Amino acid sequence: MEEGMSGFSNKSGSFFGKIGSTGTKCGRWNPTTEQLKLLTELFRSGLRTPSTDQIQKISDQLSFYGKIESKNVFYWFQNHKARERQKRHKVSFDDKYDNSKENTIDDSTQSLTGMYKVPEVDRVTETLQLFPLNSFDESESEKFRVHSNECRDNMMFSYTMGGQVEHPPLDLRLSFL
Amino acid sequence: MEEGMSGFSNKSGSFFGKIGSTGTKCGRWNPTTEQLKLLTELFRSGLRTPSTDQIQKISDQLSFYGKIESKNVFYWFQNHKARERQKRHKVSFDDKYDNSKENTIDDSTQSLTGMYKVPEVDRVTETLQLFPLNSFDESESEKFRVHSNECRDNMMFSYTMGGQVEHPPLDLRLSFL
DNA sequence: ATCATATGAATGAATG
DNA sequence: CATTCATTCATATGAT
């Protein structure tokens, strides 16, 4: 890979400079929670290896929440996918019986072979089925039952499928101190 | 090795974590960008070693954006201060914000001390009063109070407040793809 | 100061 | 050739 896609600027010579995001201090991209949320959601909905233009769109969208480049999106998916797999490998000592191609943990929705070609049919996630794929690693059905038990812990930001809720404004001015 | 990772509330709840990021980073606090923003802002304003009650207030406020414990705030300042210094070591000494009495590792070794022994007793040097500790905006912070043990779905207030909106509502409908 | 871990970034091998 | 996967490096940072 490399210049196969959007022509990422290789080399780490990359730009530097401060991030306008959240007063972040970094040299490398670090996703804001919003970006991460979106990316995660995409991943969850089955997107694993976005095509170049998908990457472009995603990146474009996310750029609204903070600085981001397409290569970041690209890497993110690469890494996320890989690590999801590796993690699975670690914890799953079950499928020892290799099926030659054991990595079938995902891509349940579409054949990965055809969707990364910018087939113009990349609307795979148009409506996004919230509960697609084999949510092997999440099984949140449990988490959402906030009725029976007294969930003693506070959930973080909503993972409310239907309505994502963004935190309220809440002035960042340290007036409360 | 020690294992057992973070030894705080690892057992009880602390499952969730970030947004299902890479599977889960549950285990250790991970600040949301908003939290980070606030913390950074505070730091930038000169806060370096918040007192216990300051920590409490901060933590309280930040809890709105996600799970957080006071010790996280405590650690954050510790680390941030230290790292800022070491980083500064190679550039130039931007002896910016210095509240005269900053080397006091902790004048607030109260409740938090249990988990952290302060090397060399610090001269308490009285409370470091950075700014007006007007903690009388309770009216506001009160309604944000969403403490654990209640599993409260605090997402009732969407963006009704006309406050500044960091970013647009984060459209989780990945429809743009 | 040190450790542990998460994760962005990069490279190269494998595959068709 | 184009893509995908695996591995590794680098670094930021929460926690001790």
mmCIF file of C-alpha atoms (C1' of nucleotides) in Angstrom:
data_model
loop_
_atom_site.group_PDB
_atom_site.id
_atom_site.type_symbol
_atom_site.label_atom_id
_atom_site.label_comp_id
_atom_site.label_asym_id
_atom_site.label_seq_id
_atom_site.Cartn_x
_atom_site.Cartn_y
_atom_site.Cartn_z
ATOM 1 C CA MET A 1 0.000 0.000 0.000
ATOM 2 C CA GLU A 2 1.160 3.431 0.222
ATOM 3 C CA GLU A 3 0.402 5.547 -2.716
ATOM 4 C CA GLY A 4 -2.251 3.303 -3.862
ATOM 5 C CA MET A 5 -4.991 5.290 -2.488
ATOM 6 C CA SER A 6 -5.181 8.895 -1.849
ATOM 7 C CA GLY A 7 -1.562 9.375 -2.046
ATOM 8 C CA PHE A 8 -0.832 9.681 1.536
ATOM 9 C CA SER A 9 2.171 11.524 2.301
ATOM 10 C CA ASN A 10 4.440 8.918 3.483
ATOM 11 C CA LYS A 11 7.321 9.495 5.698
ATOM 12 C CA SER A 12 6.786 10.723 9.066
ATOM 13 C CA GLY A 13 8.166 13.995 8.178
ATOM 14 C CA SER A 14 4.665 15.096 8.449
ATOM 15 C CA PHE A 15 3.635 18.409 9.487
ATOM 16 C CA PHE A 16 3.605 19.349 12.960
ATOM 17 C CA GLY A 17 2.011 22.119 14.616
ATOM 18 C CA LYS A 18 -0.524 22.255 17.240
ATOM 19 C CA ILE A 19 -3.827 20.815 16.937
ATOM 20 C CA GLY A 20 -6.757 22.938 16.879
ATOM 21 C CA SER A 21 -8.887 20.250 18.233
ATOM 22 C CA THR A 22 -8.916 20.199 21.894
ATOM 23 C CA GLY A 23 -5.804 21.838 22.865
ATOM 24 C CA THR A 24 -4.313 18.568 22.139
ATOM 25 C CA LYS A 25 -0.672 18.388 22.107
ATOM 26 C CA CYS A 26 0.397 15.904 19.674
ATOM 27 C CA GLY A 27 2.447 15.255 16.704
ATOM 28 C CA ARG A 28 0.333 12.550 15.462
ATOM 29 C CA TRP A 29 -3.286 12.504 14.862
ATOM 30 C CA ASN A 30 -5.390 11.581 17.718
ATOM 31 C CA PRO A 31 -9.071 11.306 17.200
ATOM 32 C CA THR A 32 -11.515 13.330 19.131
ATOM 33 C CA THR A 33 -14.191 11.399 20.832
ATOM 34 C CA GLU A 34 -16.601 12.375 18.179
ATOM 35 C CA GLN A 35 -14.381 11.141 15.451
ATOM 36 C CA LEU A 36 -13.763 7.978 17.278
ATOM 37 C CA LYS A 37 -17.384 7.526 17.837
ATOM 38 C CA LEU A 38 -18.134 7.830 14.218
ATOM 39 C CA LEU A 39 -15.330 5.602 13.145
ATOM 40 C CA THR A 40 -16.329 3.017 15.621
ATOM 41 C CA GLU A 41 -19.839 3.171 14.494
ATOM 42 C CA LEU A 42 -18.810 2.671 10.956
ATOM 43 C CA PHE A 43 -16.715 -0.218 11.905
ATOM 44 C CA ARG A 44 -19.464 -1.673 13.874
ATOM 45 C CA SER A 45 -21.777 -1.394 11.002
ATOM 46 C CA GLY A 46 -19.532 -3.567 9.020
ATOM 47 C CA LEU A 47 -17.134 -1.316 7.313
ATOM 48 C CA ARG A 48 -13.739 -2.782 7.430
ATOM 49 C CA THR A 49 -11.765 -1.699 4.503
ATOM 50 C CA PRO A 50 -13.132 1.468 3.093
ATOM 51 C CA SER A 51 -12.363 2.312 -0.448
ATOM 52 C CA THR A 52 -10.461 5.399 -1.237
ATOM 53 C CA ASP A 53 -13.458 7.483 -1.807
ATOM 54 C CA GLN A 54 -15.132 6.154 1.242
ATOM 55 C CA ILE A 55 -12.096 7.128 3.118
ATOM 56 C CA GLN A 56 -12.320 10.460 1.549
ATOM 57 C CA LYS A 57 -15.876 10.958 2.583
ATOM 58 C CA ILE A 58 -15.283 9.785 6.033
ATOM 59 C CA SER A 59 -12.294 11.929 6.410
ATOM 60 C CA ASP A 60 -14.234 14.786 5.114
ATOM 61 C CA GLN A 61 -16.952 14.336 7.604
ATOM 62 C CA LEU A 62 -14.630 13.876 10.460
ATOM 63 C CA SER A 63 -12.618 16.857 9.577
ATOM 64 C CA PHE A 64 -15.404 18.792 11.008
ATOM 65 C CA TYR A 65 -14.605 17.604 14.427
ATOM 66 C CA GLY A 66 -10.986 18.216 14.184
ATOM 67 C CA LYS A 67 -7.955 17.927 12.117
ATOM 68 C CA ILE A 68 -7.727 14.750 10.219
ATOM 69 C CA GLU A 69 -6.356 13.390 7.015
ATOM 70 C CA SER A 70 -7.499 10.553 4.915
ATOM 71 C CA LYS A 71 -4.518 8.515 5.782
ATOM 72 C CA ASN A 72 -5.559 8.675 9.366
ATOM 73 C CA VAL A 73 -8.808 7.085 8.476
ATOM 74 C CA PHE A 74 -7.051 4.542 6.437
ATOM 75 C CA TYR A 75 -4.710 3.625 9.200
ATOM 76 C CA TRP A 76 -7.434 3.612 11.700
ATOM 77 C CA PHE A 77 -9.340 0.982 9.899
ATOM 78 C CA GLN A 78 -6.284 -1.034 9.239
ATOM 79 C CA ASN A 79 -5.282 -0.997 12.809
ATOM 80 C CA HIS A 80 -8.656 -1.440 14.212
ATOM 81 C CA LYS A 81 -9.365 -4.392 12.117
ATOM 82 C CA ALA A 82 -6.059 -5.972 12.782
ATOM 83 C CA ARG A 83 -6.252 -5.464 16.457
ATOM 84 C CA GLU A 84 -9.699 -6.648 16.701
ATOM 85 C CA ARG A 85 -8.551 -9.782 15.131
ATOM 86 C CA GLN A 86 -5.471 -10.198 17.132
ATOM 87 C CA LYS A 87 -7.367 -9.635 20.263
ATOM 88 C CA ARG A 88 -9.717 -12.257 19.243
ATOM 89 C CA HIS A 89 -6.930 -14.590 18.651
ATOM 90 C CA LYS A 90 -5.676 -14.073 22.039
ATOM 91 C CA VAL A 91 -8.834 -14.793 23.794
ATOM 92 C CA SER A 92 -10.102 -17.406 21.528
ATOM 93 C CA PHE A 93 -8.381 -20.613 21.935
ATOM 94 C CA ASP A 94 -11.376 -22.240 20.567
ATOM 95 C CA ASP A 95 -10.974 -22.169 16.901
ATOM 96 C CA LYS A 96 -7.794 -24.004 16.956
ATOM 97 C CA TYR A 97 -8.909 -25.861 13.950
ATOM 98 C CA ASP A 98 -7.693 -23.605 11.386
ATOM 99 C CA ASN A 99 -9.915 -23.353 8.458
ATOM 100 C CA SER A 100 -7.067 -22.238 6.399
ATOM 101 C CA LYS A 101 -8.563 -18.830 6.289
ATOM 102 C CA GLU A 102 -9.661 -18.284 9.747
ATOM 103 C CA ASN A 103 -10.187 -14.641 9.543
ATOM 104 C CA THR A 104 -13.792 -14.691 8.987
ATOM 105 C CA ILE A 105 -14.599 -12.776 11.992
ATOM 106 C CA ASP A 106 -16.287 -10.095 10.138
ATOM 107 C CA ASP A 107 -17.215 -8.865 6.777
ATOM 108 C CA SER A 108 -20.354 -10.704 7.236
ATOM 109 C CA THR A 109 -22.300 -8.389 5.141
ATOM 110 C CA GLN A 110 -20.494 -8.243 1.941
ATOM 111 C CA SER A 111 -17.742 -9.907 0.179
ATOM 112 C CA LEU A 112 -14.730 -7.905 0.755
ATOM 113 C CA THR A 113 -13.607 -8.626 -2.671
ATOM 114 C CA GLY A 114 -16.087 -6.549 -4.398
ATOM 115 C CA MET A 115 -16.663 -3.563 -2.269
ATOM 116 C CA TYR A 116 -13.336 -1.964 -2.276
ATOM 117 C CA LYS A 117 -13.308 -1.218 -5.844
ATOM 118 C CA VAL A 118 -15.416 1.822 -5.695
ATOM 119 C CA PRO A 119 -18.158 -0.102 -7.241
ATOM 120 C CA GLU A 120 -20.466 2.823 -6.936
ATOM 121 C CA VAL A 121 -22.476 0.588 -4.802
ATOM 122 C CA ASP A 122 -20.690 1.571 -1.739
ATOM 123 C CA ARG A 123 -23.834 2.415 -0.061
ATOM 124 C CA VAL A 124 -23.443 -0.521 2.081
ATOM 125 C CA THR A 125 -23.877 1.581 5.079
ATOM 126 C CA GLU A 126 -26.479 3.835 3.875
ATOM 127 C CA THR A 127 -28.957 3.162 6.479
ATOM 128 C CA LEU A 128 -26.787 1.162 8.614
ATOM 129 C CA GLN A 129 -28.305 -1.679 10.319
ATOM 130 C CA LEU A 130 -27.590 -1.123 13.896
ATOM 131 C CA PHE A 131 -27.386 -4.722 14.710
ATOM 132 C CA PRO A 132 -25.700 -6.336 11.873
ATOM 133 C CA LEU A 133 -22.927 -8.730 11.765
ATOM 134 C CA ASN A 134 -21.946 -10.974 14.417
ATOM 135 C CA SER A 135 -21.358 -8.704 17.231
ATOM 136 C CA PHE A 136 -19.167 -11.216 18.795
ATOM 137 C CA ASP A 137 -17.219 -8.865 20.849
ATOM 138 C CA GLU A 138 -19.861 -6.746 22.206
ATOM 139 C CA SER A 139 -23.066 -8.372 23.015
ATOM 140 C CA GLU A 140 -24.436 -5.234 24.343
ATOM 141 C CA SER A 141 -27.846 -6.548 24.468
ATOM 142 C CA GLU A 142 -26.933 -6.959 28.001
ATOM 143 C CA LYS A 143 -25.792 -3.469 28.504
ATOM 144 C CA PHE A 144 -28.938 -1.963 27.370
ATOM 145 C CA ARG A 145 -31.087 -3.569 29.857
ATOM 146 C CA VAL A 146 -31.226 -0.839 32.248
ATOM 147 C CA HIS A 147 -34.455 -1.816 33.646
ATOM 148 C CA SER A 148 -34.055 -4.857 35.675
ATOM 149 C CA ASN A 149 -30.904 -4.506 37.485
ATOM 150 C CA GLU A 150 -29.609 -1.488 39.075
ATOM 151 C CA CYS A 151 -26.677 -0.794 37.025
ATOM 152 C CA ARG A 152 -24.406 0.508 39.584
ATOM 153 C CA ASP A 153 -22.073 2.002 37.240
ATOM 154 C CA ASN A 154 -22.618 4.892 35.105
ATOM 155 C CA MET A 155 -22.330 4.314 31.537
ATOM 156 C CA MET A 156 -20.251 6.589 29.652
ATOM 157 C CA PHE A 157 -21.591 8.461 26.829
ATOM 158 C CA SER A 158 -24.512 6.885 25.497
ATOM 159 C CA TYR A 159 -24.111 4.051 23.374
ATOM 160 C CA THR A 160 -27.669 4.464 22.785
ATOM 161 C CA MET A 161 -28.211 3.115 19.447
ATOM 162 C CA GLY A 162 -31.068 5.163 18.449
ATOM 163 C CA GLY A 163 -30.160 8.467 19.782
ATOM 164 C CA GLN A 164 -26.674 9.414 20.242
ATOM 165 C CA VAL A 165 -26.489 12.189 22.605
ATOM 166 C CA GLU A 166 -23.904 14.732 22.542
ATOM 167 C CA HIS A 167 -22.894 16.288 25.714
ATOM 168 C CA PRO A 168 -24.331 19.597 26.406
ATOM 169 C CA PRO A 169 -22.386 22.712 25.995
ATOM 170 C CA LEU A 170 -21.360 23.296 29.482
ATOM 171 C CA ASP A 171 -19.071 26.172 29.417
ATOM 172 C CA LEU A 172 -15.525 25.225 29.394
ATOM 173 C CA ARG A 173 -14.690 28.283 31.303
ATOM 174 C CA LEU A 174 -13.335 27.245 34.546
ATOM 175 C CA SER A 175 -15.890 29.187 36.346
ATOM 176 C CA PHE A 176 -16.885 26.409 38.528
ATOM 177 C CA LEU A 177 -13.736 26.308 40.445
ATOM 178 C CA MET B 1 4.628 -7.293 36.305
ATOM 179 C CA GLU B 2 2.237 -7.147 39.071
ATOM 180 C CA GLU B 3 -0.612 -7.734 36.807
ATOM 181 C CA GLY B 4 -3.933 -6.707 38.029
ATOM 182 C CA MET B 5 -3.676 -3.606 36.036
ATOM 183 C CA SER B 6 -5.207 -0.629 37.528
ATOM 184 C CA GLY B 7 -6.157 -1.361 40.967
ATOM 185 C CA PHE B 8 -8.941 0.893 41.522
ATOM 186 C CA SER B 9 -12.389 0.019 40.624
ATOM 187 C CA ASN B 10 -11.418 -2.594 38.282
ATOM 188 C CA LYS B 11 -13.635 -5.098 39.804
ATOM 189 C CA SER B 12 -16.848 -3.479 40.528
ATOM 190 C CA GLY B 13 -17.928 -1.857 37.471
ATOM 191 C CA SER B 14 -15.628 -0.110 35.243
ATOM 192 C CA PHE B 15 -16.556 -2.043 32.307
ATOM 193 C CA PHE B 16 -17.426 0.321 29.555
ATOM 194 C CA GLY B 17 -14.597 2.522 28.937
ATOM 195 C CA LYS B 18 -14.375 4.268 25.770
ATOM 196 C CA ILE B 19 -16.712 3.778 23.056
ATOM 197 C CA GLY B 20 -16.047 0.256 22.169
ATOM 198 C CA SER B 21 -12.892 1.455 20.716
ATOM 199 C CA THR B 22 -10.463 -1.219 20.037
ATOM 200 C CA GLY B 23 -12.560 -3.680 21.651
ATOM 201 C CA THR B 24 -12.242 -2.041 24.915
ATOM 202 C CA LYS B 25 -9.821 -0.119 26.808
ATOM 203 C CA CYS B 26 -11.694 -0.670 29.876
ATOM 204 C CA GLY B 27 -9.488 -0.574 32.772
ATOM 205 C CA ARG B 28 -8.124 2.793 32.721
ATOM 206 C CA TRP B 29 -9.653 6.120 32.393
ATOM 207 C CA ASN B 30 -9.564 7.659 29.062
ATOM 208 C CA PRO B 31 -10.510 11.277 28.912
ATOM 209 C CA THR B 32 -12.929 12.462 26.341
ATOM 210 C CA THR B 33 -11.855 15.386 24.315
ATOM 211 C CA GLU B 34 -14.109 17.584 26.306
ATOM 212 C CA GLN B 35 -12.608 16.498 29.529
ATOM 213 C CA LEU B 36 -9.204 16.967 28.137
ATOM 214 C CA LYS B 37 -10.108 20.331 26.920
ATOM 215 C CA LEU B 38 -11.247 21.432 30.257
ATOM 216 C CA LEU B 39 -8.292 20.004 32.033
ATOM 217 C CA THR B 40 -5.943 21.582 29.612
ATOM 218 C CA GLU B 41 -7.647 24.843 29.958
ATOM 219 C CA LEU B 42 -7.304 24.686 33.663
ATOM 220 C CA PHE B 43 -3.697 23.856 33.353
ATOM 221 C CA ARG B 44 -3.146 26.619 30.982
ATOM 222 C CA SER B 45 -4.734 28.943 33.370
ATOM 223 C CA GLY B 46 -2.147 28.129 35.858
ATOM 224 C CA LEU B 47 -3.562 25.325 37.823
ATOM 225 C CA ARG B 48 -0.887 22.859 38.525
ATOM 226 C CA THR B 49 -1.564 21.170 41.732
ATOM 227 C CA PRO B 50 -5.191 21.373 42.545
ATOM 228 C CA SER B 51 -6.255 20.917 46.064
ATOM 229 C CA THR B 52 -8.491 18.130 47.031
ATOM 230 C CA ASP B 53 -11.576 20.102 46.827
ATOM 231 C CA GLN B 54 -10.558 21.569 43.575
ATOM 232 C CA ILE B 55 -10.004 18.117 42.302
ATOM 233 C CA GLN B 56 -13.351 17.207 43.546
ATOM 234 C CA LYS B 57 -15.039 20.004 41.757
ATOM 235 C CA ILE B 58 -13.206 19.385 38.586
ATOM 236 C CA SER B 59 -13.926 15.761 38.684
ATOM 237 C CA ASP B 60 -17.468 16.545 39.364
ATOM 238 C CA GLN B 61 -17.780 18.722 36.379
ATOM 239 C CA LEU B 62 -15.995 16.378 34.120
ATOM 240 C CA SER B 63 -18.097 13.506 35.159
ATOM 241 C CA PHE B 64 -20.664 14.919 32.948
ATOM 242 C CA TYR B 65 -18.693 14.025 29.913
ATOM 243 C CA GLY B 66 -17.978 10.593 30.994
ATOM 244 C CA LYS B 67 -16.884 8.506 33.819
ATOM 245 C CA ILE B 68 -14.133 9.917 35.809
ATOM 246 C CA GLU B 69 -12.876 9.740 39.297
ATOM 247 C CA SER B 70 -11.087 12.307 41.277
ATOM 248 C CA LYS B 71 -7.948 10.345 41.258
ATOM 249 C CA ASN B 72 -7.913 10.584 37.532
ATOM 250 C CA VAL B 73 -7.855 14.292 37.820
ATOM 251 C CA PHE B 74 -5.209 14.065 40.390
ATOM 252 C CA TYR B 75 -3.046 11.898 38.216
ATOM 253 C CA TRP B 76 -3.654 13.967 35.232
ATOM 254 C CA PHE B 77 -2.269 17.034 36.806
ATOM 255 C CA GLN B 78 0.628 15.175 38.201
ATOM 256 C CA ASN B 79 1.551 13.751 34.887
ATOM 257 C CA HIS B 80 0.839 16.759 32.905
ATOM 258 C CA LYS B 81 2.911 18.953 35.062
ATOM 259 C CA ALA B 82 5.800 16.595 35.048
ATOM 260 C CA ARG B 83 5.702 16.001 31.378
ATOM 261 C CA GLU B 84 5.304 19.549 30.571
ATOM 262 C CA ARG B 85 8.403 20.218 32.475
ATOM 263 C CA GLN B 86 10.435 17.531 30.918
ATOM 264 C CA LYS B 87 9.301 18.553 27.548
ATOM 265 C CA ARG B 88 10.254 22.040 28.285
ATOM 266 C CA HIS B 89 13.622 20.786 29.086
ATOM 267 C CA LYS B 90 14.571 20.544 25.520
ATOM 268 C CA VAL B 91 13.065 23.589 24.138
ATOM 269 C CA SER B 92 13.360 26.596 26.203
ATOM 270 C CA PHE B 93 12.154 27.414 29.518
ATOM 271 C CA ASP B 94 8.852 28.918 29.106
ATOM 272 C CA ASP B 95 8.456 29.631 32.625
ATOM 273 C CA LYS B 96 4.974 30.539 32.164
ATOM 274 C CA TYR B 97 2.375 30.047 34.688
ATOM 275 C CA ASP B 98 4.018 29.777 37.914
ATOM 276 C CA ASN B 99 2.052 30.328 40.962
ATOM 277 C CA SER B 100 4.986 31.014 43.064
ATOM 278 C CA LYS B 101 4.365 27.992 45.108
ATOM 279 C CA GLU B 102 4.132 25.198 42.758
ATOM 280 C CA ASN B 103 6.658 22.718 43.778
ATOM 281 C CA THR B 104 4.464 21.610 46.507
ATOM 282 C CA ILE B 105 3.741 18.238 45.267
ATOM 283 C CA ASP B 106 0.596 18.179 47.133
ATOM 284 C CA ASP B 107 -0.834 20.296 49.656
ATOM 285 C CA SER B 108 -3.860 18.338 49.193
ATOM 286 C CA THR B 109 -2.733 15.091 50.436
ATOM 287 C CA GLN B 110 -5.890 14.387 52.101
ATOM 288 C CA SER B 111 -8.145 11.794 50.791
ATOM 289 C CA LEU B 112 -5.959 11.033 47.940
ATOM 290 C CA THR B 113 -3.042 10.288 50.070
ATOM 291 C CA GLY B 114 -4.244 6.917 50.775
ATOM 292 C CA MET B 115 -3.235 5.887 47.423
ATOM 293 C CA TYR B 116 -0.201 7.917 47.019
ATOM 294 C CA LYS B 117 2.553 8.617 49.351
ATOM 295 C CA VAL B 118 4.066 11.912 48.924
ATOM 296 C CA PRO B 119 7.765 11.831 48.690
ATOM 297 C CA GLU B 120 9.393 14.292 50.868
ATOM 298 C CA VAL B 121 6.960 16.148 52.814
ATOM 299 C CA ASP B 122 5.897 19.162 51.093
ATOM 300 C CA ARG B 123 5.581 22.372 52.761
ATOM 301 C CA VAL B 124 1.990 22.849 52.762
ATOM 302 C CA THR B 125 2.461 26.451 52.099
ATOM 303 C CA GLU B 126 -1.079 27.115 52.639
ATOM 304 C CA THR B 127 -3.586 26.655 50.066
ATOM 305 C CA LEU B 128 -2.683 27.702 46.705
ATOM 306 C CA GLN B 129 -5.283 30.060 45.673
ATOM 307 C CA LEU B 130 -5.153 30.403 42.063
ATOM 308 C CA PHE B 131 -8.299 32.064 41.324
ATOM 309 C CA PRO B 132 -11.511 32.721 42.933
ATOM 310 C CA LEU B 133 -12.759 29.476 44.090
ATOM 311 C CA ASN B 134 -16.226 30.497 43.692
ATOM 312 C CA SER B 135 -17.884 27.288 44.107
ATOM 313 C CA PHE B 136 -21.237 28.782 44.122
ATOM 314 C CA ASP B 137 -22.507 27.867 40.858
ATOM 315 C CA GLU B 138 -23.911 24.864 42.388
ATOM 316 C CA SER B 139 -27.170 25.610 40.873
ATOM 317 C CA GLU B 140 -25.638 24.664 37.677
ATOM 318 C CA SER B 141 -23.300 21.965 38.589
ATOM 319 C CA GLU B 142 -26.031 20.432 40.522
ATOM 320 C CA LYS B 143 -28.036 19.605 37.598
ATOM 321 C CA PHE B 144 -25.124 18.109 35.926
ATOM 322 C CA ARG B 145 -24.372 15.938 38.757
ATOM 323 C CA VAL B 146 -24.626 12.491 37.577
ATOM 324 C CA HIS B 147 -22.913 10.351 39.968
ATOM 325 C CA SER B 148 -22.441 6.765 39.676
ATOM 326 C CA ASN B 149 -24.415 4.300 41.591
ATOM 327 C CA GLU B 150 -27.376 5.515 39.815
ATOM 328 C CA CYS B 151 -26.916 4.530 36.314
ATOM 329 C CA ARG B 152 -28.751 7.494 35.271
ATOM 330 C CA ASP B 153 -29.396 8.167 31.755
ATOM 331 C CA ASN B 154 -28.314 11.652 31.805
ATOM 332 C CA MET B 155 -28.968 12.328 28.267
ATOM 333 C CA MET B 156 -32.147 14.074 28.738
ATOM 334 C CA PHE B 157 -30.870 17.432 28.005
ATOM 335 C CA SER B 158 -29.824 17.348 24.503
ATOM 336 C CA TYR B 159 -28.731 20.550 23.135
ATOM 337 C CA THR B 160 -31.374 22.671 24.470
ATOM 338 C CA MET B 161 -28.982 25.068 25.841
ATOM 339 C CA GLY B 162 -28.048 27.579 23.342
ATOM 340 C CA GLY B 163 -24.565 27.440 24.508
ATOM 341 C CA GLN B 164 -21.699 27.178 22.221
ATOM 342 C CA VAL B 165 -21.654 24.076 20.300
ATOM 343 C CA GLU B 166 -18.313 22.668 19.828
ATOM 344 C CA HIS B 167 -19.307 20.965 16.747
ATOM 345 C CA PRO B 168 -22.377 19.996 15.037
ATOM 346 C CA PRO B 169 -24.453 17.258 16.427
ATOM 347 C CA LEU B 170 -22.307 14.476 15.263
ATOM 348 C CA ASP B 171 -24.406 12.735 12.838
ATOM 349 C CA LEU B 172 -24.093 9.159 13.598
ATOM 350 C CA ARG B 173 -26.204 8.182 10.724
ATOM 351 C CA LEU B 174 -23.445 7.165 8.509
ATOM 352 C CA SER B 175 -25.564 8.185 5.662
ATOM 353 C CA PHE B 176 -22.963 10.227 4.067
ATOM 354 C CA LEU B 177 -21.153 7.283 2.758
ATOM 355 C "C1'" DA C 1 11.376 7.861 37.466
ATOM 356 C "C1'" DT C 2 9.157 3.719 35.678
ATOM 357 C "C1'" DC C 3 5.924 0.649 33.997
ATOM 358 C "C1'" DA C 4 2.081 -0.867 31.096
ATOM 359 C "C1'" DT C 5 -0.823 -0.309 27.537
ATOM 360 C "C1'" DA C 6 -3.249 1.720 23.782
ATOM 361 C "C1'" DT C 7 -2.727 3.031 19.371
ATOM 362 C "C1'" DG C 8 -1.009 5.931 15.378
ATOM 363 C "C1'" DA C 9 2.181 5.066 11.792
ATOM 364 C "C1'" DA C 10 4.954 2.529 8.684
ATOM 365 C "C1'" DT C 11 6.844 -1.307 6.163
ATOM 366 C "C1'" DG C 12 6.966 -5.523 3.813
ATOM 367 C "C1'" DA C 13 5.244 -10.106 2.936
ATOM 368 C "C1'" DA C 14 1.421 -12.692 1.024
ATOM 369 C "C1'" DT C 15 -2.333 -13.163 -2.219
ATOM 370 C "C1'" DG C 16 -5.178 -12.798 -6.343
ATOM 371 C "C1'" DC D 1 -0.165 -4.822 -10.367
ATOM 372 C "C1'" DA D 2 -3.472 -3.773 -6.641
ATOM 373 C "C1'" DT D 3 -4.981 -4.923 -1.996
ATOM 374 C "C1'" DT D 4 -5.004 -6.850 2.367
ATOM 375 C "C1'" DC D 5 -2.783 -8.641 6.407
ATOM 376 C "C1'" DA D 6 0.828 -9.045 9.869
ATOM 377 C "C1'" DT D 7 4.478 -7.180 12.306
ATOM 378 C "C1'" DT D 8 6.919 -3.843 14.219
ATOM 379 C "C1'" DC D 9 8.205 0.658 15.678
ATOM 380 C "C1'" DA D 10 7.168 4.943 18.120
ATOM 381 C "C1'" DT D 11 4.941 7.598 21.264
ATOM 382 C "C1'" DA D 12 1.479 9.350 24.325
ATOM 383 C "C1'" DT D 13 -0.261 8.761 28.675
ATOM 384 C "C1'" DG D 14 -2.771 6.610 32.700
ATOM 385 C "C1'" DA D 15 -1.257 4.615 36.721
ATOM 386 C "C1'" DT D 16 2.442 3.348 40.316
#
